Amino acid sequence: MEEDIRKQGMLYLQQQRFGKKWKRVWCVLFRESSCSISRLEFFECKDGGAEKSDKNLRKQQEHKKVIRLADCIRVSEVEMDGCPRETGPFLVETLENCGAACE
């Protein structure tokens, strides 16, 4: 499964409730394989570390969220105020939802 990982790292997601604060998450982008679909998985980032160990990822599996890449309609750059410093904001639009993130 490690060979199916295309990219992983820290992202900021804009929360949908009042105030629109940015929440730091760890993301893993998987390519399609014979036993899985292409998808983006993200986990809450509680320890503040830049790298996640396999043990920490397994422990947080029950809290992960998944975006199937087949459900993505568009990913586009956007101009946003209030995003974290030195990040580039972008918008992810899926069949069910639309959300902002920063890399």
mmCIF file with all atom_site columns, N, CA and C in Angstrom, residues 67-76 91-100:
data_model
loop_
_atom_site.group_PDB
_atom_site.id
_atom_site.type_symbol
_atom_site.label_atom_id
_atom_site.label_alt_id
_atom_site.label_comp_id
_atom_site.label_asym_id
_atom_site.label_entity_id
_atom_site.label_seq_id
_atom_site.pdbx_PDB_ins_code
_atom_site.Cartn_x
_atom_site.Cartn_y
_atom_site.Cartn_z
_atom_site.occupancy
_atom_site.B_iso_or_equiv
_atom_site.pdbx_formal_charge
_atom_site.auth_seq_id
_atom_site.auth_comp_id
_atom_site.auth_asym_id
_atom_site.auth_atom_id
_atom_site.pdbx_PDB_model_num
ATOM 1  N N  . ILE A 1 67  ? -11.983 11.719 0.574   1.00 0.00 ? 67  ILE A N  1
ATOM 2  C CA . ILE A 1 67  ? -12.565 12.296 -0.638  1.00 0.00 ? 67  ILE A CA 1
ATOM 3  C C  . ILE A 1 67  ? -12.161 11.384 -1.790  1.00 0.00 ? 67  ILE A C  1
ATOM 4  N N  . ARG A 1 68  ? -13.150 10.790 -2.429  1.00 0.00 ? 68  ARG A N  1
ATOM 5  C CA . ARG A 1 68  ? -12.875 9.972  -3.621  1.00 0.00 ? 68  ARG A CA 1
ATOM 6  C C  . ARG A 1 68  ? -12.558 10.919 -4.771  1.00 0.00 ? 68  ARG A C  1
ATOM 7  N N  . LEU A 1 69  ? -11.443 10.694 -5.443  1.00 0.00 ? 69  LEU A N  1
ATOM 8  C CA . LEU A 1 69  ? -11.060 11.589 -6.529  1.00 0.00 ? 69  LEU A CA 1
ATOM 9  C C  . LEU A 1 69  ? -12.028 11.506 -7.704  1.00 0.00 ? 69  LEU A C  1
ATOM 10 N N  . ALA A 1 70  ? -12.716 10.382 -7.844  1.00 0.00 ? 70  ALA A N  1
ATOM 11 C CA . ALA A 1 70  ? -13.734 10.260 -8.895  1.00 0.00 ? 70  ALA A CA 1
ATOM 12 C C  . ALA A 1 70  ? -14.897 11.225 -8.652  1.00 0.00 ? 70  ALA A C  1
ATOM 13 N N  . ASP A 1 71  ? -15.106 11.634 -7.400  1.00 0.00 ? 71  ASP A N  1
ATOM 14 C CA . ASP A 1 71  ? -16.184 12.563 -7.056  1.00 0.00 ? 71  ASP A CA 1
ATOM 15 C C  . ASP A 1 71  ? -15.782 14.028 -7.213  1.00 0.00 ? 71  ASP A C  1
ATOM 16 N N  . CYS A 1 72  ? -14.504 14.300 -7.460  1.00 0.00 ? 72  CYS A N  1
ATOM 17 C CA . CYS A 1 72  ? -14.038 15.684 -7.606  1.00 0.00 ? 72  CYS A CA 1
ATOM 18 C C  . CYS A 1 72  ? -14.470 16.256 -8.949  1.00 0.00 ? 72  CYS A C  1
ATOM 19 N N  . ILE A 1 73  ? -15.086 17.415 -8.882  1.00 0.00 ? 73  ILE A N  1
ATOM 20 C CA . ILE A 1 73  ? -15.509 18.117 -10.089 1.00 0.00 ? 73  ILE A CA 1
ATOM 21 C C  . ILE A 1 73  ? -14.425 19.100 -10.518 1.00 0.00 ? 73  ILE A C  1
ATOM 22 N N  . ARG A 1 74  ? -13.863 19.812 -9.517  1.00 0.00 ? 74  ARG A N  1
ATOM 23 C CA . ARG A 1 74  ? -12.887 20.845 -9.835  1.00 0.00 ? 74  ARG A CA 1
ATOM 24 C C  . ARG A 1 74  ? -12.004 21.121 -8.622  1.00 0.00 ? 74  ARG A C  1
ATOM 25 N N  . VAL A 1 75  ? -10.730 21.403 -8.895  1.00 0.00 ? 75  VAL A N  1
ATOM 26 C CA . VAL A 1 75  ? -9.792  21.916 -7.900  1.00 0.00 ? 75  VAL A CA 1
ATOM 27 C C  . VAL A 1 75  ? -9.196  23.168 -8.521  1.00 0.00 ? 75  VAL A C  1
ATOM 28 N N  . SER A 1 76  ? -9.354  24.316 -7.851  1.00 0.00 ? 76  SER A N  1
ATOM 29 C CA . SER A 1 76  ? -8.902  25.571 -8.447  1.00 0.00 ? 76  SER A CA 1
ATOM 30 C C  . SER A 1 76  ? -8.296  26.493 -7.398  1.00 0.00 ? 76  SER A C  1
ATOM 31 N N  . LEU A 1 91  ? -9.596  25.680 -3.788  1.00 0.00 ? 91  LEU A N  1
ATOM 32 C CA . LEU A 1 91  ? -10.962 25.234 -3.549  1.00 0.00 ? 91  LEU A CA 1
ATOM 33 C C  . LEU A 1 91  ? -11.133 23.845 -4.147  1.00 0.00 ? 91  LEU A C  1
ATOM 34 N N  . VAL A 1 92  ? -11.716 22.926 -3.367  1.00 0.00 ? 92  VAL A N  1
ATOM 35 C CA . VAL A 1 92  ? -12.008 21.573 -3.836  1.00 0.00 ? 92  VAL A CA 1
ATOM 36 C C  . VAL A 1 92  ? -13.518 21.436 -3.918  1.00 0.00 ? 92  VAL A C  1
ATOM 37 N N  . GLU A 1 93  ? -14.010 21.159 -5.108  1.00 0.00 ? 93  GLU A N  1
ATOM 38 C CA . GLU A 1 93  ? -15.445 21.002 -5.316  1.00 0.00 ? 93  GLU A CA 1
ATOM 39 C C  . GLU A 1 93  ? -15.724 19.552 -5.690  1.00 0.00 ? 93  GLU A C  1
ATOM 40 N N  . THR A 1 94  ? -16.610 18.895 -4.907  1.00 0.00 ? 94  THR A N  1
ATOM 41 C CA . THR A 1 94  ? -16.992 17.511 -5.178  1.00 0.00 ? 94  THR A CA 1
ATOM 42 C C  . THR A 1 94  ? -18.480 17.456 -5.505  1.00 0.00 ? 94  THR A C  1
ATOM 43 N N  . LEU A 1 95  ? -18.956 16.263 -5.784  1.00 0.00 ? 95  LEU A N  1
ATOM 44 C CA . LEU A 1 95  ? -20.377 16.089 -6.078  1.00 0.00 ? 95  LEU A CA 1
ATOM 45 C C  . LEU A 1 95  ? -21.255 16.473 -4.893  1.00 0.00 ? 95  LEU A C  1
ATOM 46 N N  . GLU A 1 96  ? -20.744 16.299 -3.672  1.00 0.00 ? 96  GLU A N  1
ATOM 47 C CA . GLU A 1 96  ? -21.543 16.541 -2.470  1.00 0.00 ? 96  GLU A CA 1
ATOM 48 C C  . GLU A 1 96  ? -21.192 17.807 -1.709  1.00 0.00 ? 96  GLU A C  1
ATOM 49 N N  . ASN A 1 97  ? -19.983 18.355 -1.905  1.00 0.00 ? 97  ASN A N  1
ATOM 50 C CA . ASN A 1 97  ? -19.511 19.407 -1.027  1.00 0.00 ? 97  ASN A CA 1
ATOM 51 C C  . ASN A 1 97  ? -18.544 20.326 -1.770  1.00 0.00 ? 97  ASN A C  1
ATOM 52 N N  . CYS A 1 98  ? -18.250 21.443 -1.132  1.00 0.00 ? 98  CYS A N  1
ATOM 53 C CA . CYS A 1 98  ? -17.261 22.383 -1.637  1.00 0.00 ? 98  CYS A CA 1
ATOM 54 C C  . CYS A 1 98  ? -16.505 22.915 -0.428  1.00 0.00 ? 98  CYS A C  1
ATOM 55 N N  . GLY A 1 99  ? -15.174 22.904 -0.473  1.00 0.00 ? 99  GLY A N  1
ATOM 56 C CA . GLY A 1 99  ? -14.410 23.356 0.679   1.00 0.00 ? 99  GLY A CA 1
ATOM 57 C C  . GLY A 1 99  ? -13.098 23.984 0.278   1.00 0.00 ? 99  GLY A C  1
ATOM 58 N N  . ALA A 1 100 ? -12.590 24.861 1.138   1.00 0.00 ? 100 ALA A N  1
ATOM 59 C CA . ALA A 1 100 ? -11.331 25.554 0.897   1.00 0.00 ? 100 ALA A CA 1
ATOM 60 C C  . ALA A 1 100 ? -10.227 24.907 1.709   1.00 0.00 ? 100 ALA A C  1
#
